[in-house]
Amino acid sequence: MAKMFINGQWADALSGETYQVRNPANGQVVDTAPAAGQADVEAAVTAAQAAFKGWAETSPDDRAALIRKGLQLVEARSKEITALLTAEQGKPLFEAQGELHHFLHGMEFYAGLASKIRGDQVPLPPALGKHAYGLVLKRPVGISVGIVPWNFPLTLMGTKVGPALISGSPILIKPAKTTPLATLKIIGLLNEAGLPPGALQCLTGSGSVVGEALICHPAVRRVALTGSSETGRRVMQLAGPDFKRITLELGGSDPCIICPDADLKRAASGVVVGRYWNAGQQCLAIKRLYVFEEVCDQFVQALAEKVGNYRVGDGTTKPEKPFIRMGPLHTAYQREEIEGQLADAVSKGARVLVGGRRPDDPALAQGFYFEPAVVADVPEDSRLAAEEVFGPVLPVWKVKTLDEAIQEANNTAWGLGSSIWTQNMGWANRAIREIEAGVTWVNQIHYGYDELPFGGVKASGLGHEHGPEAVNYYLENKGAVFGGLDWE
Ligand code: NAD
């Protein structure tokens, strides 16, 4: 039975309540986890308050050394952690290994930044005294909460833990209810390296209970959410009245434009990874594809062939080459959503070019499997075009000009990622300048680099994670003014 990590110790919920974590590949119980409530939140926040001063005063080098020691412990247990991630989340083992690698790389990036946080010295008008100057001090924001979704439980936990810890702020992590296990394992190991009790804690349970209790606790000053736009709205409502610092990494409907001069072979490979990695359950997945008409038929045929190479199945096994493993969707709800969106488009005239159904194999009947699809002739008023498609289905449209492609790309409520495949520098620059999104990748797959700030516009959120920029959300700027320095 898994336990939470509170005040330096493994803990059950004070109520004793638990829930089951199930494997999306076969419905079997992987483990049980505590269902935290208000009393557990109170205990964890009290521990964070007790830890705050000491952690804020720990030297940056010592903070980095503790993080690095923890990362070594995590690396040494990587097999166990990735197996757990595959069992609770459904992604194939090689994707789980990729995710753990990304987590370790991101945490190392922040460990390296710990000693580089610095403020400013600012000359002030001589009216304040001849040598007057101001200082900008960087101070930790205080008790922080990180709320994480189920699609990338480890990397999206790291994008919160890394910047919080190096800023000197204690952080409480609330994983998605369905994916707490690998997270708990990692948080235990990071603590084992010697973090002070209360600096890094983890509470498990539902968003509406434990998530809301954390956000509303008066001692919590900072909330980082990665989740759906709907949850983002709720977090704003709860955190707004008390002026808490929030960042919201929300949903997306990323467009990808394929130009006639693109390297079509590479572009097809890029689109496959961009759309179908993690069974399409990525915020920054390509969710709408716009292909210039002169290369559209050729490109879409090559794409459909590649997508036909996926073999859905248990993530712990591999199909023979050239076939590629795709795991199940994460929940029954997730699969029903995708099926509903596709059925709606088909009822309005869309054509499914490949996939788009549950597999026939009776051995897979207990998992939430769905064969990845490419869909053409998708009406603009269909759910597939208008909603976030959080699964392995890609709608494709023909475009005639770059103007049309960019206009269509912007015709959405979201603005997370976007991409263009072209050799034309002018076109690439126009896409970068004119697409309303937090990122534009040029001739590259959609991926959140640790080094670059990542965040959306419009309904995709507020603020950034990744990069040195992310640390600013865990810091407060305090001004100080030194006047009268020329007094005798
Ligand atoms: P979700 O919003 O349902 O849940 C995310 C987290 O929020 C979970 O831990 C959940 O328990 C918690 N939560 C839910 N309701 C809450 C509430 N009222 N108060 C506090 N916490 C609450 O999202 P999901 O289904 O787990 O994840 C998929 C969504 O996340 C998609 O929309 C996807 O695009 C988005 N996402 C965005 C990014 C990004 O970086 N922008 C990355 C990954 C996923």
XYZ file of C-alpha atoms and ligand atoms in Angstrom:
532
model
C 0.000 0.000 0.000
C 1.527 3.342 -1.071
C 1.877 6.142 1.462
C 2.092 9.923 1.138
C 5.200 11.848 2.083
C 4.506 14.431 4.806
C 6.958 16.145 7.164
C 9.837 13.852 6.253
C 7.866 10.634 6.749
C 5.690 8.177 4.891
C 2.076 8.715 5.981
C -1.419 7.320 5.559
C -4.348 9.729 5.290
C -5.399 10.724 8.818
C -8.887 9.463 7.954
C -7.383 6.104 6.938
C -9.152 6.371 3.564
C -7.519 4.898 0.474
C -8.361 4.368 -3.182
C -7.166 1.987 -5.871
C -4.757 2.840 -8.654
C -5.505 0.698 -11.708
C -3.479 -0.282 -14.750
C -5.097 1.164 -17.919
C -3.698 -1.761 -19.933
C -5.705 -4.435 -18.101
C -7.803 -2.873 -15.344
C -5.837 -4.623 -12.600
C -5.076 -2.910 -9.317
C -1.450 -1.689 -9.238
C -1.591 -0.439 -5.661
C -3.716 1.610 -3.276
C -2.954 5.210 -2.284
C -4.139 7.432 0.573
C -7.104 9.725 -0.067
C -5.931 12.877 1.718
C -8.339 15.380 3.241
C -8.308 18.747 4.981
C -6.495 17.422 8.086
C -3.622 16.031 5.998
C -3.322 19.330 4.156
C -3.162 21.131 7.502
C -0.383 18.825 8.732
C 1.634 19.202 5.518
C 1.305 22.988 5.376
C 2.353 23.244 9.045
C 5.454 21.173 8.233
C 6.198 23.392 5.216
C 5.901 26.499 7.401
C 8.361 25.003 9.875
C 10.787 24.144 7.052
C 10.609 27.481 5.244
C 13.106 29.632 7.177
C 15.806 26.976 7.352
C 15.461 26.041 3.678
C 15.491 29.682 2.576
C 18.719 30.156 4.552
C 20.391 27.007 3.204
C 23.127 28.102 0.795
C 22.384 27.710 -2.918
C 25.312 25.297 -3.286
C 23.983 23.126 -0.473
C 20.484 23.134 -1.998
C 21.937 22.058 -5.355
C 24.070 19.345 -3.731
C 21.030 17.867 -1.966
C 19.014 17.872 -5.199
C 21.882 16.205 -7.085
C 22.305 13.548 -4.405
C 18.577 12.822 -4.670
C 18.801 12.548 -8.455
C 21.503 9.905 -8.089
C 19.220 7.888 -5.838
C 16.413 8.238 -8.406
C 18.675 7.170 -11.258
C 19.773 4.098 -9.331
C 16.108 3.039 -9.033
C 15.138 3.983 -12.600
C 13.975 0.481 -13.623
C 11.554 0.239 -10.733
C 10.268 3.800 -11.293
C 9.683 3.414 -15.035
C 7.920 0.070 -14.519
C 5.625 1.754 -12.007
C 4.968 4.653 -14.392
C 4.018 2.269 -17.201
C 1.752 0.291 -14.871
C -0.162 3.301 -13.544
C -0.173 5.501 -16.656
C -0.204 3.033 -19.559
C 2.648 4.483 -21.663
C 5.128 2.012 -23.188
C 8.295 1.373 -21.196
C 10.531 3.205 -23.675
C 8.327 6.303 -23.310
C 8.436 5.964 -19.509
C 12.248 5.808 -19.719
C 12.203 8.930 -21.909
C 10.039 10.702 -19.363
C 12.311 9.811 -16.429
C 15.319 10.970 -18.454
C 13.558 14.273 -19.153
C 12.748 14.645 -15.437
C 16.386 14.036 -14.434
C 17.677 16.439 -17.087
C 15.241 19.175 -16.008
C 16.084 18.778 -12.318
C 19.818 18.877 -13.105
C 19.197 22.067 -15.104
C 17.659 23.693 -12.009
C 20.329 22.344 -9.647
C 22.832 24.123 -11.911
C 20.861 27.367 -11.680
C 20.656 27.395 -7.869
C 23.794 29.492 -7.454
C 22.980 31.783 -10.393
C 19.913 33.477 -8.907
C 20.815 37.119 -8.411
C 19.217 40.494 -7.925
C 20.224 43.934 -9.136
C 21.904 47.139 -8.125
C 20.206 50.214 -9.599
C 21.494 53.831 -9.619
C 18.870 56.266 -8.293
C 18.322 60.001 -8.942
C 20.867 62.212 -7.125
C 17.967 64.003 -5.405
C 18.000 61.031 -2.986
C 21.630 61.721 -2.084
C 24.741 61.824 -4.214
C 25.470 58.097 -4.313
C 21.966 56.794 -3.782
C 21.205 53.399 -5.201
C 18.542 50.784 -5.048
C 18.803 47.029 -4.627
C 16.507 44.390 -5.991
C 16.641 41.412 -3.652
C 15.337 38.022 -4.738
C 13.472 36.299 -1.955
C 11.658 32.943 -1.996
C 7.918 33.317 -2.495
C 7.144 30.872 0.316
C 4.944 27.822 0.558
C 4.163 26.587 -2.924
C 1.790 23.989 -4.315
C 2.311 22.058 -7.544
C -0.732 20.326 -9.072
C 0.198 17.798 -11.734
C -1.811 15.944 -14.429
C -1.624 12.257 -15.353
C -0.152 12.515 -18.844
C 3.459 13.284 -17.828
C 3.414 12.835 -14.053
C 7.188 12.966 -13.593
C 8.376 15.722 -15.912
C 5.505 18.007 -14.929
C 6.265 17.396 -11.246
C 9.943 18.254 -11.892
C 9.081 21.554 -13.605
C 7.586 22.642 -10.275
C 9.888 20.966 -7.740
C 13.158 22.138 -9.363
C 12.469 25.899 -9.471
C 10.708 25.887 -6.069
C 13.523 24.141 -4.214
C 16.330 26.243 -5.695
C 14.417 29.441 -4.857
C 14.293 28.391 -1.194
C 10.528 27.744 -1.197
C 9.043 24.555 0.269
C 6.691 22.788 -2.150
C 3.767 20.400 -1.782
C 3.009 18.212 -4.791
C -0.485 16.945 -5.611
C -0.224 14.333 -8.392
C -3.258 13.343 -10.466
C -5.409 10.880 -8.559
C -4.694 8.137 -11.094
C -0.867 8.541 -11.233
C 0.570 8.989 -7.718
C 2.898 5.980 -7.502
C 6.078 6.782 -9.456
C 5.816 10.352 -8.120
C 5.732 9.160 -4.497
C 8.716 6.916 -5.124
C 10.740 9.850 -6.500
C 9.687 12.290 -3.780
C 10.710 9.718 -1.144
C 14.149 9.332 -2.766
C 14.719 13.091 -3.100
C 13.930 13.379 0.627
C 16.182 10.439 1.467
C 19.096 12.507 0.149
C 18.695 14.796 3.165
C 16.146 17.511 2.388
C 14.838 19.025 5.629
C 11.419 17.591 6.621
C 8.638 19.684 5.043
C 10.693 21.107 2.154
C 9.259 18.631 -0.374
C 6.011 16.794 0.374
C 3.402 14.865 -1.574
C -0.313 14.481 -0.884
C -2.477 12.139 -2.921
C -6.195 12.208 -3.655
C -8.733 14.059 -5.733
C -8.376 17.551 -7.134
C -11.679 18.759 -5.768
C -10.792 17.757 -2.191
C -7.054 17.834 -1.583
C -6.214 20.135 -4.528
C -8.751 22.770 -3.484
C -7.798 22.506 0.205
C -4.172 23.184 -0.722
C -5.002 26.127 -2.973
C -7.262 27.705 -0.352
C -4.942 27.286 2.629
C -4.074 30.816 3.796
C -0.369 29.992 4.283
C 0.044 28.873 0.645
C 1.392 31.753 -1.461
C 1.998 30.122 -4.836
C 0.094 27.623 -6.970
C 1.428 26.021 -10.150
C -1.161 23.996 -12.065
C -0.706 21.875 -15.150
C -4.095 20.632 -16.244
C -7.156 21.387 -18.317
C -8.389 24.902 -19.103
C -11.512 24.165 -17.043
C -9.424 23.359 -13.945
C -7.332 26.471 -14.666
C -10.455 28.619 -14.407
C -11.315 27.025 -11.078
C -7.810 27.577 -9.717
C -8.025 31.260 -10.697
C -11.344 31.598 -8.890
C -9.955 30.006 -5.729
C -6.518 31.633 -5.666
C -7.483 35.064 -7.046
C -9.249 36.570 -4.013
C -6.157 36.007 -1.851
C -3.765 37.315 -4.529
C -1.785 34.080 -4.681
C 0.831 33.752 -7.373
C -0.419 31.375 -10.023
C 0.887 29.848 -13.185
C -1.456 27.816 -15.354
C -0.159 25.394 -17.982
C -3.395 24.355 -19.653
C -4.806 22.646 -22.716
C -3.949 23.251 -26.333
C -4.963 22.573 -29.913
C -1.604 22.986 -31.598
C -1.581 23.572 -35.367
C 1.145 22.237 -37.655
C 1.670 23.619 -41.173
C 3.346 21.533 -43.891
C 4.629 23.712 -46.749
C 5.282 22.414 -50.273
C 9.057 22.915 -49.939
C 9.313 20.945 -46.673
C 11.436 17.834 -46.277
C 8.302 15.704 -46.385
C 9.924 12.538 -45.080
C 11.214 14.235 -41.946
C 7.998 16.170 -41.579
C 5.956 12.950 -41.624
C 8.163 11.452 -38.898
C 7.908 14.686 -36.903
C 4.126 14.745 -37.170
C 3.877 11.111 -36.056
C 5.864 11.762 -32.878
C 4.196 15.154 -32.431
C 0.702 13.700 -32.528
C 0.919 10.091 -31.331
C 3.570 10.050 -28.554
C 1.926 9.094 -25.246
C -1.096 7.871 -27.257
C -1.727 11.479 -28.255
C -2.256 12.564 -24.661
C 0.047 15.563 -24.684
C -0.795 19.206 -24.112
C 1.619 20.200 -26.887
C 0.594 17.497 -29.350
C -0.160 18.415 -32.951
C -3.945 18.479 -32.868
C -4.677 20.154 -36.233
C -2.663 19.584 -39.414
C -2.682 22.020 -42.362
C -0.994 20.764 -45.542
C -0.451 22.788 -48.737
C -2.643 21.335 -51.473
C 0.201 20.586 -53.903
C 1.746 18.043 -51.483
C -1.302 17.114 -49.426
C -2.306 13.765 -50.957
C 1.269 12.506 -51.078
C 1.985 13.643 -47.522
C -1.195 12.321 -45.988
C -0.729 8.931 -47.649
C 2.809 8.623 -46.229
C 1.512 9.749 -42.840
C -1.339 7.222 -42.825
C 1.136 4.443 -43.694
C 3.345 5.386 -40.743
C 0.372 5.598 -38.398
C -0.651 2.145 -39.594
C 2.624 0.856 -38.125
C 1.411 1.374 -34.589
C 0.385 -1.734 -32.705
C -1.686 -1.044 -29.621
C -0.871 -3.255 -26.660
C 0.549 -3.527 -23.170
C 3.377 -1.036 -22.683
C 5.624 -3.677 -21.120
C 5.833 -5.581 -24.409
C 7.167 -4.649 -27.867
C 5.882 -5.593 -31.304
C 8.330 -6.847 -33.931
C 9.976 -4.206 -36.145
C 8.869 -2.145 -38.069
C 5.820 -1.960 -35.828
C 5.737 0.492 -32.918
C 3.998 0.092 -29.569
C 1.194 2.415 -28.508
C -0.196 1.869 -25.021
C -3.829 2.233 -23.950
C -5.543 5.541 -23.344
C -5.305 6.476 -19.699
C -8.942 6.044 -18.654
C -12.265 4.780 -19.990
C -13.467 8.407 -19.970
C -10.529 9.492 -22.108
C -11.322 6.839 -24.723
C -15.025 7.691 -24.727
C -14.218 11.360 -25.291
C -12.053 10.543 -28.317
C -14.641 8.131 -29.696
C -17.352 10.759 -29.256
C -15.308 13.452 -30.995
C -14.510 11.148 -33.920
C -18.088 9.873 -34.281
C -19.350 13.447 -34.343
C -16.924 14.379 -37.162
C -17.796 11.237 -39.158
C -21.526 11.935 -38.786
C -20.839 15.345 -40.356
C -18.897 13.930 -43.333
C -15.312 13.307 -42.160
C -13.359 10.356 -43.647
C -11.200 8.110 -41.442
C -8.080 7.199 -43.441
C -6.595 4.761 -40.937
C -7.426 3.419 -37.449
C -10.113 5.055 -35.347
C -11.544 2.018 -33.560
C -11.006 -0.343 -30.657
C -8.809 -3.343 -31.539
C -10.548 -6.688 -32.202
C -8.065 -8.754 -30.177
C -10.003 -10.172 -27.190
C -6.745 -10.214 -25.180
C -6.890 -6.409 -25.177
C -10.523 -6.118 -24.134
C -9.762 -5.121 -20.530
C -7.566 -2.138 -21.548
C -8.597 1.274 -22.906
C -7.055 0.688 -26.321
C -7.831 2.741 -29.399
C -6.190 2.482 -32.807
C -4.552 5.761 -33.858
C -6.304 7.589 -36.658
C -5.818 10.175 -39.405
C -9.015 11.929 -40.522
C -9.736 14.033 -43.629
C -12.630 16.298 -44.685
C -13.290 17.324 -41.093
C -16.058 19.952 -40.872
C -15.119 23.134 -39.000
C -18.160 22.832 -36.767
C -17.301 19.312 -35.600
C -16.028 18.508 -32.105
C -12.811 17.190 -33.677
C -12.052 20.642 -35.059
C -13.358 22.775 -32.208
C -12.367 20.889 -29.024
C -9.030 19.788 -27.596
C -8.424 16.263 -28.978
C -6.549 14.503 -26.176
C -5.859 11.202 -27.878
C -4.415 9.621 -31.036
C -6.645 11.190 -33.710
C -5.364 13.774 -36.197
C -7.647 15.897 -38.384
C -6.023 17.099 -41.632
C -6.995 20.035 -43.833
C -5.731 21.251 -47.228
C -4.611 24.889 -47.505
C -3.719 26.989 -50.546
C -1.551 29.770 -49.081
C 0.466 30.626 -45.982
C -2.058 33.374 -45.185
C -4.818 30.800 -45.109
C -2.715 28.383 -43.032
C -1.872 31.025 -40.422
C -5.455 32.244 -40.289
C -6.675 28.688 -39.666
C -3.894 28.063 -37.143
C -5.145 31.052 -35.134
C -8.790 30.060 -35.436
C -8.904 28.433 -31.994
C -9.499 29.274 -28.364
C -6.047 27.932 -27.422
C -2.477 29.078 -28.035
C 0.042 26.619 -26.621
C 2.409 25.271 -29.312
C 2.529 25.428 -33.116
C 4.872 24.311 -35.861
C 5.806 24.823 -39.480
C 7.843 22.610 -41.827
C 9.498 24.659 -44.582
C 12.900 25.591 -46.008
C 11.705 29.156 -46.598
C 13.166 31.436 -43.910
C 10.650 34.156 -44.671
C 7.731 31.779 -44.173
C 9.244 30.375 -40.992
C 9.630 33.893 -39.636
C 6.069 34.777 -40.499
C 4.847 31.681 -38.659
C 6.950 32.596 -35.601
C 5.668 36.174 -35.612
C 2.048 35.643 -36.562
C 0.862 32.400 -34.967
C -0.720 33.170 -31.599
C 1.008 30.562 -29.458
C 3.602 30.263 -26.718
C 6.027 28.341 -28.944
C 6.605 27.803 -32.673
C 8.847 24.919 -33.674
C 10.415 25.166 -37.140
C 11.231 21.794 -38.748
C 11.127 20.233 -35.276
C 8.890 17.928 -33.311
C 6.782 19.439 -30.540
C 8.743 19.096 -27.291
C 9.172 21.092 -24.086
C 12.881 21.846 -23.759
C 14.183 22.319 -20.233
C 16.244 25.305 -21.345
C 13.445 27.339 -22.982
C 10.458 28.969 -21.284
C 7.239 27.144 -22.126
C 3.728 28.472 -21.622
C 0.569 29.273 -23.514
C -1.507 32.273 -24.517
C -5.323 32.578 -24.720
C -7.042 29.552 -23.074
C -3.693 27.727 -22.830
C -2.734 29.529 -19.674
C -0.716 32.033 -17.810
C 3.017 32.226 -17.092
C 5.820 29.837 -17.899
C 7.515 26.670 -16.799
C 10.950 25.454 -17.982
C 13.979 27.675 -18.443
C 15.467 30.141 -15.953
C 12.250 32.157 -16.402
C 10.297 29.580 -14.386
C 12.307 30.368 -11.248
C 10.965 33.947 -11.187
C 7.504 32.669 -10.272
C 8.983 31.245 -7.044
C 10.791 34.482 -6.179
C 9.680 37.859 -4.937
C 11.503 41.041 -5.869
C 12.099 43.133 -2.795
C 13.343 46.651 -3.352
C 15.708 48.429 -0.994
C 16.805 52.048 -1.261
C 20.109 53.365 0.018
C 19.972 57.166 0.259
C 22.066 59.647 2.185
C 25.339 57.910 1.431
C 27.134 61.261 1.055
C 26.174 62.446 4.576
C 29.164 63.151 6.803
P -7.173 18.037 -14.948
O -7.284 19.526 -15.023
O -8.401 17.258 -14.822
O -6.250 17.602 -13.718
C -4.959 18.138 -13.516
C -4.658 18.154 -12.028
O -5.541 19.095 -11.405
C -4.887 16.820 -11.313
O -3.918 16.655 -10.293
C -6.269 17.006 -10.698
O -6.488 16.207 -9.563
C -6.207 18.480 -10.317
N -7.523 19.120 -10.171
C -8.663 18.853 -10.853
N -9.659 19.656 -10.414
C -9.125 20.434 -9.448
C -9.644 21.456 -8.617
N -10.911 21.839 -8.679
N -8.815 22.052 -7.735
C -7.512 21.689 -7.649
N -6.969 20.722 -8.399
C -7.761 20.105 -9.306
O -6.313 17.629 -16.231
P -5.904 16.155 -16.710
O -7.080 15.534 -17.339
O -5.205 15.456 -15.592
O -4.785 16.516 -17.795
C -5.075 16.779 -19.118
C -5.125 18.268 -19.403
O -3.902 18.865 -18.980
C -5.248 18.555 -20.875
O -6.131 19.619 -21.085
C -3.819 18.950 -21.258
O -3.723 19.717 -22.433
C -3.379 19.676 -20.042
N -1.913 19.720 -19.971
C -1.274 20.917 -20.145
C 0.125 20.978 -20.146
C 0.865 22.284 -20.355
O 2.076 22.324 -20.081
N 0.227 23.334 -20.826
C 0.862 19.807 -19.957
C 0.173 18.602 -19.788
C -1.224 18.581 -19.784
